[in-house]
mmCIF file of C-alpha atoms in Angstrom:
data_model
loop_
_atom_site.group_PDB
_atom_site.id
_atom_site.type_symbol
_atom_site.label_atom_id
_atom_site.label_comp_id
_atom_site.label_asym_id
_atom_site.label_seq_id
_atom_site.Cartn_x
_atom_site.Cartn_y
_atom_site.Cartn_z
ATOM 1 C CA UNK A 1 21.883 19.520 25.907
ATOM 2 C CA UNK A 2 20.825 15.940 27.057
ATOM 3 C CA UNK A 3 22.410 13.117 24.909
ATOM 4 C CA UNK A 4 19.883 12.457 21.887
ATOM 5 C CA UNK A 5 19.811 8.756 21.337
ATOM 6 C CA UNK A 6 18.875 7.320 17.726
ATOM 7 C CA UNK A 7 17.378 3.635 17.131
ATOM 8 C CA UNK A 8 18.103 1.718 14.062
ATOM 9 C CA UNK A 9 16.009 -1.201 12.706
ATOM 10 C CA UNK A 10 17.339 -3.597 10.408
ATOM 11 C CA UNK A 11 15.926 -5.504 7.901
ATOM 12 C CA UNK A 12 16.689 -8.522 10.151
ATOM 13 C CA UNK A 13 14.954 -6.706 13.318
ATOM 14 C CA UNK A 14 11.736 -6.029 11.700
ATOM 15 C CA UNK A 15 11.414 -9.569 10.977
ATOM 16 C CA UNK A 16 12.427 -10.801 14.570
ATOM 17 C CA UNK A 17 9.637 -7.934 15.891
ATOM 18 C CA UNK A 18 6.828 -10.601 14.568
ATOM 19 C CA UNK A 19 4.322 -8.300 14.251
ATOM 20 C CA UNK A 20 0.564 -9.435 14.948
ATOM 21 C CA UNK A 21 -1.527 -8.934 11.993
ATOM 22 C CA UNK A 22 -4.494 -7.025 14.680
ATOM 23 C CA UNK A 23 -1.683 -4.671 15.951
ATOM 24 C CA UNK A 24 -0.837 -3.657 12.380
ATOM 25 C CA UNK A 25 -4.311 -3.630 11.062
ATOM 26 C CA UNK A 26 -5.394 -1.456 14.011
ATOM 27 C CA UNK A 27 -2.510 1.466 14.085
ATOM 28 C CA UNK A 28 -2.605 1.470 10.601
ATOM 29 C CA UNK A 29 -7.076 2.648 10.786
ATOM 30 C CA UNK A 30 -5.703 4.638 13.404
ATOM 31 C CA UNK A 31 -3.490 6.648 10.745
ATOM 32 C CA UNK A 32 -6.487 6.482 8.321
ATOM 33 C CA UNK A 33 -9.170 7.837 10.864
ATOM 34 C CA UNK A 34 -6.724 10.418 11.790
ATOM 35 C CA UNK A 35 -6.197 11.722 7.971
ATOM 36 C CA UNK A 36 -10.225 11.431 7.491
ATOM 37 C CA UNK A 37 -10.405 14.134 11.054
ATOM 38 C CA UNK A 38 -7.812 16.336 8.970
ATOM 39 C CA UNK A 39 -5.592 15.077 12.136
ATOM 40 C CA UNK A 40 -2.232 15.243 10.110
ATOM 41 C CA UNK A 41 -0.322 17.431 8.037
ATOM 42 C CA UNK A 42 0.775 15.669 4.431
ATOM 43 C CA UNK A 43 1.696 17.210 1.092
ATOM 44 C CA UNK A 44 2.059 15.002 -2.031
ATOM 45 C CA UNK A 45 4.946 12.689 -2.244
ATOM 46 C CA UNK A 46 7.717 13.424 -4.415
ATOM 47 C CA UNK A 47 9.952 11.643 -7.126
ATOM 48 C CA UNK A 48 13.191 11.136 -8.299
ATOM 49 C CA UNK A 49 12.857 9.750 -12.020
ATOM 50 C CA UNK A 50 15.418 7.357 -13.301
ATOM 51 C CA UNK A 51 12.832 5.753 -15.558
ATOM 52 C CA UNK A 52 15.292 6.050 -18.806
ATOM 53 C CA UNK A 53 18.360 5.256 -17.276
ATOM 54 C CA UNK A 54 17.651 2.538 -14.808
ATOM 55 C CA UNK A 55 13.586 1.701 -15.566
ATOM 56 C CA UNK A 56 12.773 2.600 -12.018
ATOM 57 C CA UNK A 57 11.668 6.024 -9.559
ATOM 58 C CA UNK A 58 12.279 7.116 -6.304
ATOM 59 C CA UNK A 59 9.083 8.199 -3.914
ATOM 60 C CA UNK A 60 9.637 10.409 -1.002
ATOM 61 C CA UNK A 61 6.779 10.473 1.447
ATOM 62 C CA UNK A 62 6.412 13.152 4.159
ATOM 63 C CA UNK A 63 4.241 13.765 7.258
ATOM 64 C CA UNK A 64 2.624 14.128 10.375
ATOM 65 C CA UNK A 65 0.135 12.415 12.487
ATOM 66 C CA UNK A 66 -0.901 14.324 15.459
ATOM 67 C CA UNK A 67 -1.898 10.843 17.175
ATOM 68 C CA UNK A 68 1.357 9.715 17.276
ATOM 69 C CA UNK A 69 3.372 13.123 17.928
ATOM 70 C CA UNK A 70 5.877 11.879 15.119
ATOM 71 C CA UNK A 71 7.148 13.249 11.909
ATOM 72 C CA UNK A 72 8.006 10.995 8.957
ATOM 73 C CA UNK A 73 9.809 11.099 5.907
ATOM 74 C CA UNK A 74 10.202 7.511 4.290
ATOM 75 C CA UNK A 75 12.238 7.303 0.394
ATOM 76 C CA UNK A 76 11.422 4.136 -1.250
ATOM 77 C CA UNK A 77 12.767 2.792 -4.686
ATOM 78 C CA UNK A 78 10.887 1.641 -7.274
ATOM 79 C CA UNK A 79 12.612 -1.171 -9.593
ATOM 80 C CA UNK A 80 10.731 -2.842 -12.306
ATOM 81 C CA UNK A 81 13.693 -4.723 -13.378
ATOM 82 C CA UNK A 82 15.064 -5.886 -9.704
ATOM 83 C CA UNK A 83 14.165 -9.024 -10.035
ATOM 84 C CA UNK A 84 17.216 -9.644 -12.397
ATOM 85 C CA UNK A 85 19.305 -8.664 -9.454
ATOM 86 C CA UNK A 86 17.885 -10.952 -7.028
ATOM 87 C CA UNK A 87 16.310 -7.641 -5.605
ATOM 88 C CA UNK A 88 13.233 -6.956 -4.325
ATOM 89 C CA UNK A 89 11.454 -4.190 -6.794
ATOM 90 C CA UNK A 90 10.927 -2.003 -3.863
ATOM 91 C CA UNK A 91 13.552 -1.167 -1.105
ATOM 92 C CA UNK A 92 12.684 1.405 1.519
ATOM 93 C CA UNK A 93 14.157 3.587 4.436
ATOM 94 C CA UNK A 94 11.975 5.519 7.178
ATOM 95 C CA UNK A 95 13.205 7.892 9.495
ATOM 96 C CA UNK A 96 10.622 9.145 12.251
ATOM 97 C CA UNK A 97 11.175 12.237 14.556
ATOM 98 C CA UNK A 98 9.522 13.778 17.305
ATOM 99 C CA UNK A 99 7.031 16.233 15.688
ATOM 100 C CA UNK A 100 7.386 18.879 18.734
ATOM 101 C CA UNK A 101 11.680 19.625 18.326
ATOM 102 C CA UNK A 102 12.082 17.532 15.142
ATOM 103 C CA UNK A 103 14.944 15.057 17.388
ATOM 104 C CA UNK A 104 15.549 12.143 14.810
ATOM 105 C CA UNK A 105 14.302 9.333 16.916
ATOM 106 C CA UNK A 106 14.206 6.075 15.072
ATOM 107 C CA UNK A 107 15.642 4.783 10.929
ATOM 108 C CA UNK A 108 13.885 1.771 9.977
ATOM 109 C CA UNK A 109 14.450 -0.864 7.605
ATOM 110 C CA UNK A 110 10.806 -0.121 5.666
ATOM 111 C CA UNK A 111 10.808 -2.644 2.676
ATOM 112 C CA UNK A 112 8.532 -4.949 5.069
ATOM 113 C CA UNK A 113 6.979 -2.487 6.754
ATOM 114 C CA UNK A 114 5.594 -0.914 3.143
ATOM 115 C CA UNK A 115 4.359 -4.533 2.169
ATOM 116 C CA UNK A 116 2.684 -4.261 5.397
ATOM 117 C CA UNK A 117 1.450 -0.843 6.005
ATOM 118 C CA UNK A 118 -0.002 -1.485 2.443
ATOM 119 C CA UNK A 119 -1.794 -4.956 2.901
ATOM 120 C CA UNK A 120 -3.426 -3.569 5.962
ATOM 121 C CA UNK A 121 -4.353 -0.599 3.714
ATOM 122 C CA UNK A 122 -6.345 -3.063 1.198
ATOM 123 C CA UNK A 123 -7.880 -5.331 4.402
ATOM 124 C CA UNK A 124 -8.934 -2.359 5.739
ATOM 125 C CA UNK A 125 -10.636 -0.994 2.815
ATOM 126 C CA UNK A 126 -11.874 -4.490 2.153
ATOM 127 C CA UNK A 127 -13.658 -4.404 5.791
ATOM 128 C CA UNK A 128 -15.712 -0.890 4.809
ATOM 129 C CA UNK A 129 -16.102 -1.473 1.345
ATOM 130 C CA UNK A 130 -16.437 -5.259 0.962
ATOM 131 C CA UNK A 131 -19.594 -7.353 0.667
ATOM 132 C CA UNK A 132 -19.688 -9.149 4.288
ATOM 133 C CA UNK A 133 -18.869 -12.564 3.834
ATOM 134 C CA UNK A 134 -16.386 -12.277 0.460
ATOM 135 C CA UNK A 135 -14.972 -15.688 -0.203
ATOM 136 C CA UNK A 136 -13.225 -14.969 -3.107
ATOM 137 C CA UNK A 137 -9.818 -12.873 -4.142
ATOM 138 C CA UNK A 138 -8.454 -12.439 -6.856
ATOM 139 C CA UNK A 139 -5.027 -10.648 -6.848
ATOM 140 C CA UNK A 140 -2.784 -9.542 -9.931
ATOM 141 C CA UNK A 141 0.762 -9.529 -9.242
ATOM 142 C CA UNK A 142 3.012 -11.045 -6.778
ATOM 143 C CA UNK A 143 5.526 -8.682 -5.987
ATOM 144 C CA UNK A 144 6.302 -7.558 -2.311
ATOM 145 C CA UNK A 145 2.951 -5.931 -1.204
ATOM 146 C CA UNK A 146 1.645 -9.364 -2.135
ATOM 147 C CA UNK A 147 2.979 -11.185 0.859
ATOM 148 C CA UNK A 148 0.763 -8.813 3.061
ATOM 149 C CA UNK A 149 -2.330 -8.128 0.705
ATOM 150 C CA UNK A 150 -2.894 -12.363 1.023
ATOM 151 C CA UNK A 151 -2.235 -12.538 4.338
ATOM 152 C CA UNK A 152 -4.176 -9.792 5.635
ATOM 153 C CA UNK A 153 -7.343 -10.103 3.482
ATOM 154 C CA UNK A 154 -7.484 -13.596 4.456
ATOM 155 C CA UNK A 155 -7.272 -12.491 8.149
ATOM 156 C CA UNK A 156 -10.349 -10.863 7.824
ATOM 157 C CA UNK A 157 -12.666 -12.430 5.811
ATOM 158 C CA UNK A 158 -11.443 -16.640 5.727
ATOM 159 C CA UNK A 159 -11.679 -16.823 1.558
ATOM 160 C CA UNK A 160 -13.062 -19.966 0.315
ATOM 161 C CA UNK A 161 -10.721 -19.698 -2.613
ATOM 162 C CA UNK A 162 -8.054 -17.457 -3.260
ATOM 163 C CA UNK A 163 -6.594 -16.989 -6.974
ATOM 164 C CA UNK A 164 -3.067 -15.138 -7.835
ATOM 165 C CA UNK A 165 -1.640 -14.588 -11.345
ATOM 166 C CA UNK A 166 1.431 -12.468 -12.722
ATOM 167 C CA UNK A 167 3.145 -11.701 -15.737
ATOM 168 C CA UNK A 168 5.849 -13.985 -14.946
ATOM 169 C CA UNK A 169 5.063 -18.162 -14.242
ATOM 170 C CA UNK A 170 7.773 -18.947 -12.191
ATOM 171 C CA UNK A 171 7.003 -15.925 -9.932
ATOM 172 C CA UNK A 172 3.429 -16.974 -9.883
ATOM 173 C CA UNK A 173 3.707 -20.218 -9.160
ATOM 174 C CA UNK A 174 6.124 -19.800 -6.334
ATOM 175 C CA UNK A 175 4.643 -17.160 -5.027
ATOM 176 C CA UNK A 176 0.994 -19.425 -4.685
ATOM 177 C CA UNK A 177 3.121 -22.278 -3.392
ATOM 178 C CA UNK A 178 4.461 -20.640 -1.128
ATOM 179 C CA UNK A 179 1.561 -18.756 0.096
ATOM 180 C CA UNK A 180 -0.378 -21.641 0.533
ATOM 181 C CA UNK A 181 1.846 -22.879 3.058
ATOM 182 C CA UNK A 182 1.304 -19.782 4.824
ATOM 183 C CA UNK A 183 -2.060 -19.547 4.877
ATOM 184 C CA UNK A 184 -2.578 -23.006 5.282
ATOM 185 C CA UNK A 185 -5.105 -23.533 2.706
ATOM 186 C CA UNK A 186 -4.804 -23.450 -1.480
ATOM 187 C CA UNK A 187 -3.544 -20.838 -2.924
ATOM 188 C CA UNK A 188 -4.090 -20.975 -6.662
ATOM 189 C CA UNK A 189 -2.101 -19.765 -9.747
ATOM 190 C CA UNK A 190 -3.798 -18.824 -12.774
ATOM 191 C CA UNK A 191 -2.378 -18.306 -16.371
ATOM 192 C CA UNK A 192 -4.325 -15.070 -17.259
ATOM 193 C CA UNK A 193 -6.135 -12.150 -15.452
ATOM 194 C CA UNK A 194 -9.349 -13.315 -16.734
ATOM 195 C CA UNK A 195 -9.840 -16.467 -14.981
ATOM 196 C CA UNK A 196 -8.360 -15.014 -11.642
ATOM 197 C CA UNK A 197 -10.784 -12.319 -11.631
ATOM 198 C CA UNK A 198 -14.251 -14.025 -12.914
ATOM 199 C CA UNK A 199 -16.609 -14.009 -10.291
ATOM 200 C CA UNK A 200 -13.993 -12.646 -7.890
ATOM 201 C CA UNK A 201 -16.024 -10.981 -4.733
ATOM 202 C CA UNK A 202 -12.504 -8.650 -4.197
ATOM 203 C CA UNK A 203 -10.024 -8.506 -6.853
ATOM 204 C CA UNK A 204 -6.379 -6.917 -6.011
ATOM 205 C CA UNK A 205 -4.583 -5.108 -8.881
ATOM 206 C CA UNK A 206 -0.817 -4.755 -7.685
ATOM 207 C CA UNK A 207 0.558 -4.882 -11.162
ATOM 208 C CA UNK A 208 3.918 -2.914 -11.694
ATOM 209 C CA UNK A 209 4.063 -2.434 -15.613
ATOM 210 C CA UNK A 210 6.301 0.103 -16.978
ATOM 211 C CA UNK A 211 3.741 1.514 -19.453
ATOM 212 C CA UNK A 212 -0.056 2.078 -19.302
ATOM 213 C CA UNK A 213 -1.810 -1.504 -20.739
ATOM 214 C CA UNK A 214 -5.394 -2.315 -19.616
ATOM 215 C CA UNK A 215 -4.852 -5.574 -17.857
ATOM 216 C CA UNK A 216 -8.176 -5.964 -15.742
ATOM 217 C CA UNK A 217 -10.960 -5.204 -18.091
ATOM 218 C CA UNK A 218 -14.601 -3.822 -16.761
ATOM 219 C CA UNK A 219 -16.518 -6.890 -18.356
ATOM 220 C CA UNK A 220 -14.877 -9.340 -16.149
ATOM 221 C CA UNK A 221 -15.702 -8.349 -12.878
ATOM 222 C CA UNK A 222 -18.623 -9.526 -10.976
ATOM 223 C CA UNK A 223 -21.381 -6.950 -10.004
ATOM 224 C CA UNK A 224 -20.752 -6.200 -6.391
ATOM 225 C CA UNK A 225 -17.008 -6.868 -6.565
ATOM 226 C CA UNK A 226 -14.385 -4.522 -4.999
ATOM 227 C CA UNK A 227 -11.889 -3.610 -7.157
ATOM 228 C CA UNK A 228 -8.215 -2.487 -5.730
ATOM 229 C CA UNK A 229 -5.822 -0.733 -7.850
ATOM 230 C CA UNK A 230 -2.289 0.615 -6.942
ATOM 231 C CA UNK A 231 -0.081 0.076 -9.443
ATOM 232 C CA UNK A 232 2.231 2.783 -10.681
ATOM 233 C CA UNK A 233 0.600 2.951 -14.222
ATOM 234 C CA UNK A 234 -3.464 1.976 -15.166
ATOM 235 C CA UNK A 235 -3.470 -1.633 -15.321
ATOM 236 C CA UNK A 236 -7.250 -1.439 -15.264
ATOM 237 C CA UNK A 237 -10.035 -0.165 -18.234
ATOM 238 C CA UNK A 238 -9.783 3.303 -18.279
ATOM 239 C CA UNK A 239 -13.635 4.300 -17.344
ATOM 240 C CA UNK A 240 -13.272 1.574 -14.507
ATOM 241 C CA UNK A 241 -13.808 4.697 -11.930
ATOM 242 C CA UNK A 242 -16.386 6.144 -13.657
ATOM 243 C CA UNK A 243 -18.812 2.917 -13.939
ATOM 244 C CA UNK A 244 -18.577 1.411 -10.769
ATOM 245 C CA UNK A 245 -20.853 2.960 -7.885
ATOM 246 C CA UNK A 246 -18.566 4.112 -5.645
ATOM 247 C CA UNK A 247 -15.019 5.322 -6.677
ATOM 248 C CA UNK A 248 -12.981 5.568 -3.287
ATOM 249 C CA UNK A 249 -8.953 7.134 -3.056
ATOM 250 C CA UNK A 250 -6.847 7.517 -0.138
ATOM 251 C CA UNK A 251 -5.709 11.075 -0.755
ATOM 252 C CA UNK A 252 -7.338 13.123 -3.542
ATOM 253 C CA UNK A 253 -4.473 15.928 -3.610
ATOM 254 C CA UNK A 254 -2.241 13.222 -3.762
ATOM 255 C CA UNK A 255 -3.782 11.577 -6.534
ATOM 256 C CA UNK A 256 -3.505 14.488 -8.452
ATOM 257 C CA UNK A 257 0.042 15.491 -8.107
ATOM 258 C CA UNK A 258 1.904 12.225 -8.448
ATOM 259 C CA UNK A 259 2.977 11.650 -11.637
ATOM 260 C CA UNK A 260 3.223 8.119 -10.777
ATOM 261 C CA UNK A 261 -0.263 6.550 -10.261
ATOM 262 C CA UNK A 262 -2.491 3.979 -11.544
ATOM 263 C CA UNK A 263 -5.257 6.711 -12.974
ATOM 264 C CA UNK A 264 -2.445 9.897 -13.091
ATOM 265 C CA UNK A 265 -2.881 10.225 -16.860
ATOM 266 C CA UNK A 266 -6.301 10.155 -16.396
ATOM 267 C CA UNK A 267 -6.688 13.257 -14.249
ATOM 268 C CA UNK A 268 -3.920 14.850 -15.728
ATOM 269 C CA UNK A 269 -6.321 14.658 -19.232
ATOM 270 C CA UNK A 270 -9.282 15.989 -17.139
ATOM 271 C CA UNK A 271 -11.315 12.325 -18.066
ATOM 272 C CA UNK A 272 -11.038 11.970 -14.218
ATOM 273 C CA UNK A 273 -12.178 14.585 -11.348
ATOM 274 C CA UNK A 274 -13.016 15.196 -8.126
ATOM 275 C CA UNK A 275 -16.556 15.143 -8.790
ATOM 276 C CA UNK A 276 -15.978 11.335 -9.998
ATOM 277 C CA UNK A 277 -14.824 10.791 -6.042
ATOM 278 C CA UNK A 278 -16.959 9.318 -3.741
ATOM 279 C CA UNK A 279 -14.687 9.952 -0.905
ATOM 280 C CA UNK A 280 -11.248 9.385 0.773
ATOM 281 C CA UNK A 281 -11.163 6.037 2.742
ATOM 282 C CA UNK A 282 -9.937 7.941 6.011
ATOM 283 C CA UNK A 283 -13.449 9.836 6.073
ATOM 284 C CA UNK A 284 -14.956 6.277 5.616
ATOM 285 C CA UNK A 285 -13.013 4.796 8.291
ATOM 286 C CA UNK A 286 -13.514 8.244 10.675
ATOM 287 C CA UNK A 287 -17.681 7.300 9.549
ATOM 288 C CA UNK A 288 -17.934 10.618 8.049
ATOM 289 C CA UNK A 289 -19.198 8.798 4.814
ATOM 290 C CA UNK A 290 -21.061 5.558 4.427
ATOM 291 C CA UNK A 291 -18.906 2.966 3.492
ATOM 292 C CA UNK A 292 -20.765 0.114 1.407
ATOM 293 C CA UNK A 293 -24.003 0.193 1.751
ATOM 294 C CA UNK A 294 -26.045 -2.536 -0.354
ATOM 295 C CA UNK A 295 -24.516 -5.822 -1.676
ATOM 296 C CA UNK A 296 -24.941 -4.840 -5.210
ATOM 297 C CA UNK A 297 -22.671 -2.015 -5.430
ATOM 298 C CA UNK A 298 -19.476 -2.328 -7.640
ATOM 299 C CA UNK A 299 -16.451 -0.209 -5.634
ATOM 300 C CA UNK A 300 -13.187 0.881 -6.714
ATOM 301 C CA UNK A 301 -11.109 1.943 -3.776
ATOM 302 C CA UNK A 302 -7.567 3.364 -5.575
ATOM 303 C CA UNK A 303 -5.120 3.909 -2.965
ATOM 304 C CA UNK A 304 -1.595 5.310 -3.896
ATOM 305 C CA UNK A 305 -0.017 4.453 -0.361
ATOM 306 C CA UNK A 306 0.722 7.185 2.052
ATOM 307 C CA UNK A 307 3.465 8.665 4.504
ATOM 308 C CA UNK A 308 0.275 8.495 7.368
ATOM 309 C CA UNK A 309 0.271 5.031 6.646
ATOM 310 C CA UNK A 310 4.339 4.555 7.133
ATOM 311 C CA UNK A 311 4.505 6.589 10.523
ATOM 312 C CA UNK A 312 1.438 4.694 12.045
ATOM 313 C CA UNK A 313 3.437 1.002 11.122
ATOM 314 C CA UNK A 314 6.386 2.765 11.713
ATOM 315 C CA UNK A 315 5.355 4.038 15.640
ATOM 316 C CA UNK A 316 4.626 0.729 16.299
ATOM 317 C CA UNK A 317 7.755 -1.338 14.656
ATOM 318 C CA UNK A 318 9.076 1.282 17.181
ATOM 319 C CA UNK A 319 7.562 0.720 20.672
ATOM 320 C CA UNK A 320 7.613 -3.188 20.143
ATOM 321 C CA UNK A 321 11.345 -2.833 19.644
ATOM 322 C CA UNK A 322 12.056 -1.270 22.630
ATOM 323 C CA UNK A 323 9.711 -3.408 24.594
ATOM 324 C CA UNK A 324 11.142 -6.562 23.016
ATOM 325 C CA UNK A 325 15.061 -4.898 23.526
ATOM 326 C CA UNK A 326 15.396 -4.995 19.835
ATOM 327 C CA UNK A 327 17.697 -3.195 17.137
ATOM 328 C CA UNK A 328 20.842 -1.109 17.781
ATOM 329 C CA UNK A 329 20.822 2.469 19.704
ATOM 330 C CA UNK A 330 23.262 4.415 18.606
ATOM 331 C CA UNK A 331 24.143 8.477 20.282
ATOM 332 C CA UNK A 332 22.816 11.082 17.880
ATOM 333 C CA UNK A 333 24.180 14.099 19.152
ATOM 334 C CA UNK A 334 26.022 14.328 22.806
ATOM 335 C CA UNK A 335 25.273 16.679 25.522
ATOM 336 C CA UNK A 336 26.809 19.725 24.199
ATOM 337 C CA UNK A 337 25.459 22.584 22.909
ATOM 338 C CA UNK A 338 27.076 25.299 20.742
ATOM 339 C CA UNK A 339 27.077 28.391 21.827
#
């Protein structure tokens, strides 16, 4: 048996990898196109549930993506409290393998790469389902995904005015401080949800509360907005999917086996369908559905953040590395076999 070598990323290498906001934004529609042509293999995530002990979940994400011949299986914590630990909320590991002998090939640091893999998510759904020429955002929370929902958005469309607020000032304000350095224009931090959201062309809920408490309500936003939720409990009025025009989701089976979702309780009570579904944003992106299609449509595109999403960022934190001569290569397994 041929020596089976194994590449780590660190936290540190994922960083030093740089990674262009067009390379990420592109293999990460290539994962959603690929889901939309039924191109992958993906059950429902799974949880570990330490809610009562430690206020905070595991996720374990699983799949295939035929356009990358790799395997994934990512687990990610979920911390409400982490921030009293000088701790990100979310920390992350991704392992990939090659889909045809399942040979680990790569474990990544995937903290960044899920802040990533899920602002080019929202962009993306923001370039189908978006009126053209937005110039407003409006995003609720400023926890990791933040970083990348900002920066990715703003790629795309060049907001006139961007507006962040969270439960917390201090996080707030630093996080718009330092965001506007970033982006190189104002970034500004608002004391309530209300006036972040009013007359908001796309409005970002990333809230992480630890019980359901309607945050974003339907009066506030603009006709024509798009609304993003993907908390891990509603945030946002409860009929929010069934009012707008078009209710979008990233994975309907998904959606209705994770116990930990913004509108979970919702379809869990039967108040929320299938038939309330317009479609899955990877049959959007793969044109199988009309995205938007006038300017006066109110959208709700709910994504819960899939494992077709980590293998596509995670392929490509992955073939920059060893272009770029980056992380540490360990031996997995020498050449022997057993007999």
């Amino acid at each position: 048996m041929a020596d089976l070598d194994l590449l780590f990323l660190s936290g540190d290498d994922i960083a030093a990898l740089d990674l262009e906001p067009d390379d990420v934004l592109d293999v990460v529609e290539q994962g959603l196109r690929a889901h939309g042509l039924g191109e992958v293999v993906m059950p429902p995530k799974d949880h570990l549930s330490l809610e009562e002990r430690y206020n905070g979940h595991f996720n374990i994400l699983k799949g295939y993506v035929e356009a990358f011949g790799l395997a994934g299986v990512k687990v990610i914590g979920d911390y409400v409290d982490n921030y009293k630990h000088d701790l990100p909320s979310e920390l992350a590991l991704l392992t990939l393998y090659r889909a045809e002998t399942g040979t680990p090939v790569a474990i990544l640091d995937a903290t960044k790469l899920t802040w990533m893999r899920t602002g080019a998510v929202s962009a993306i759904g923001a370039k189908h389902l978006a009126r053209p020429g937005s110039k407003v955002l409006a995003h609720i929370g400023a926890r990791g995904t933040a970083w990348y929902n900002l920066r990715y958005l703003d790629h795309l469309f060049d907001f006139d005015e961007i507006r962040v607020t969270s439960r917390r000032p201090e996080s707030r304000e630093r996080f718009a401080a330092e965001m506007s350095g970033i982006l190189g224009k104002p970034v500004i931090a608002t004391e309530d949800v209300e006036s972040a959201v009013q007359g908001a062309d796309v409005i970002v809920d990333a809230t992480r509360l630890s019980r359901e408490h309607t945050l974003l309500r339907n009066e506030w936003i603009a006709p024509g907005a798009l609304v993003m939720p993907y908390g891990a409990v509603r945030s946002t009025d409860p009929t929010l999917p069934r009012v707008a025009d078009k209710f979008v989701v990233d994975d309907w089976l998904q959606a209705t086996a994770s116990e930990f979702g913004h509108y979970y309780r919702l379809i869990h009570s039967g108040k929320l369908t299938k038939d309330d579904v317009y479609a899955e944003i990877g049959q959007i992106v793969a044109g199988l559905r009309p995205g938007r299609e006038t300017d006066a449509e109110t959208i709700v595109f709910w994504h819960r953040g899939f494992a077709v999403s980590d293998i596509a960022i995670g392929s490509l934190a992955m073939r920059k590395a060893r272009e770029r001569n980056i992380g540490t290569t360990v031996v997995y397994a020498s050449g022997t076999r057993e007999s």
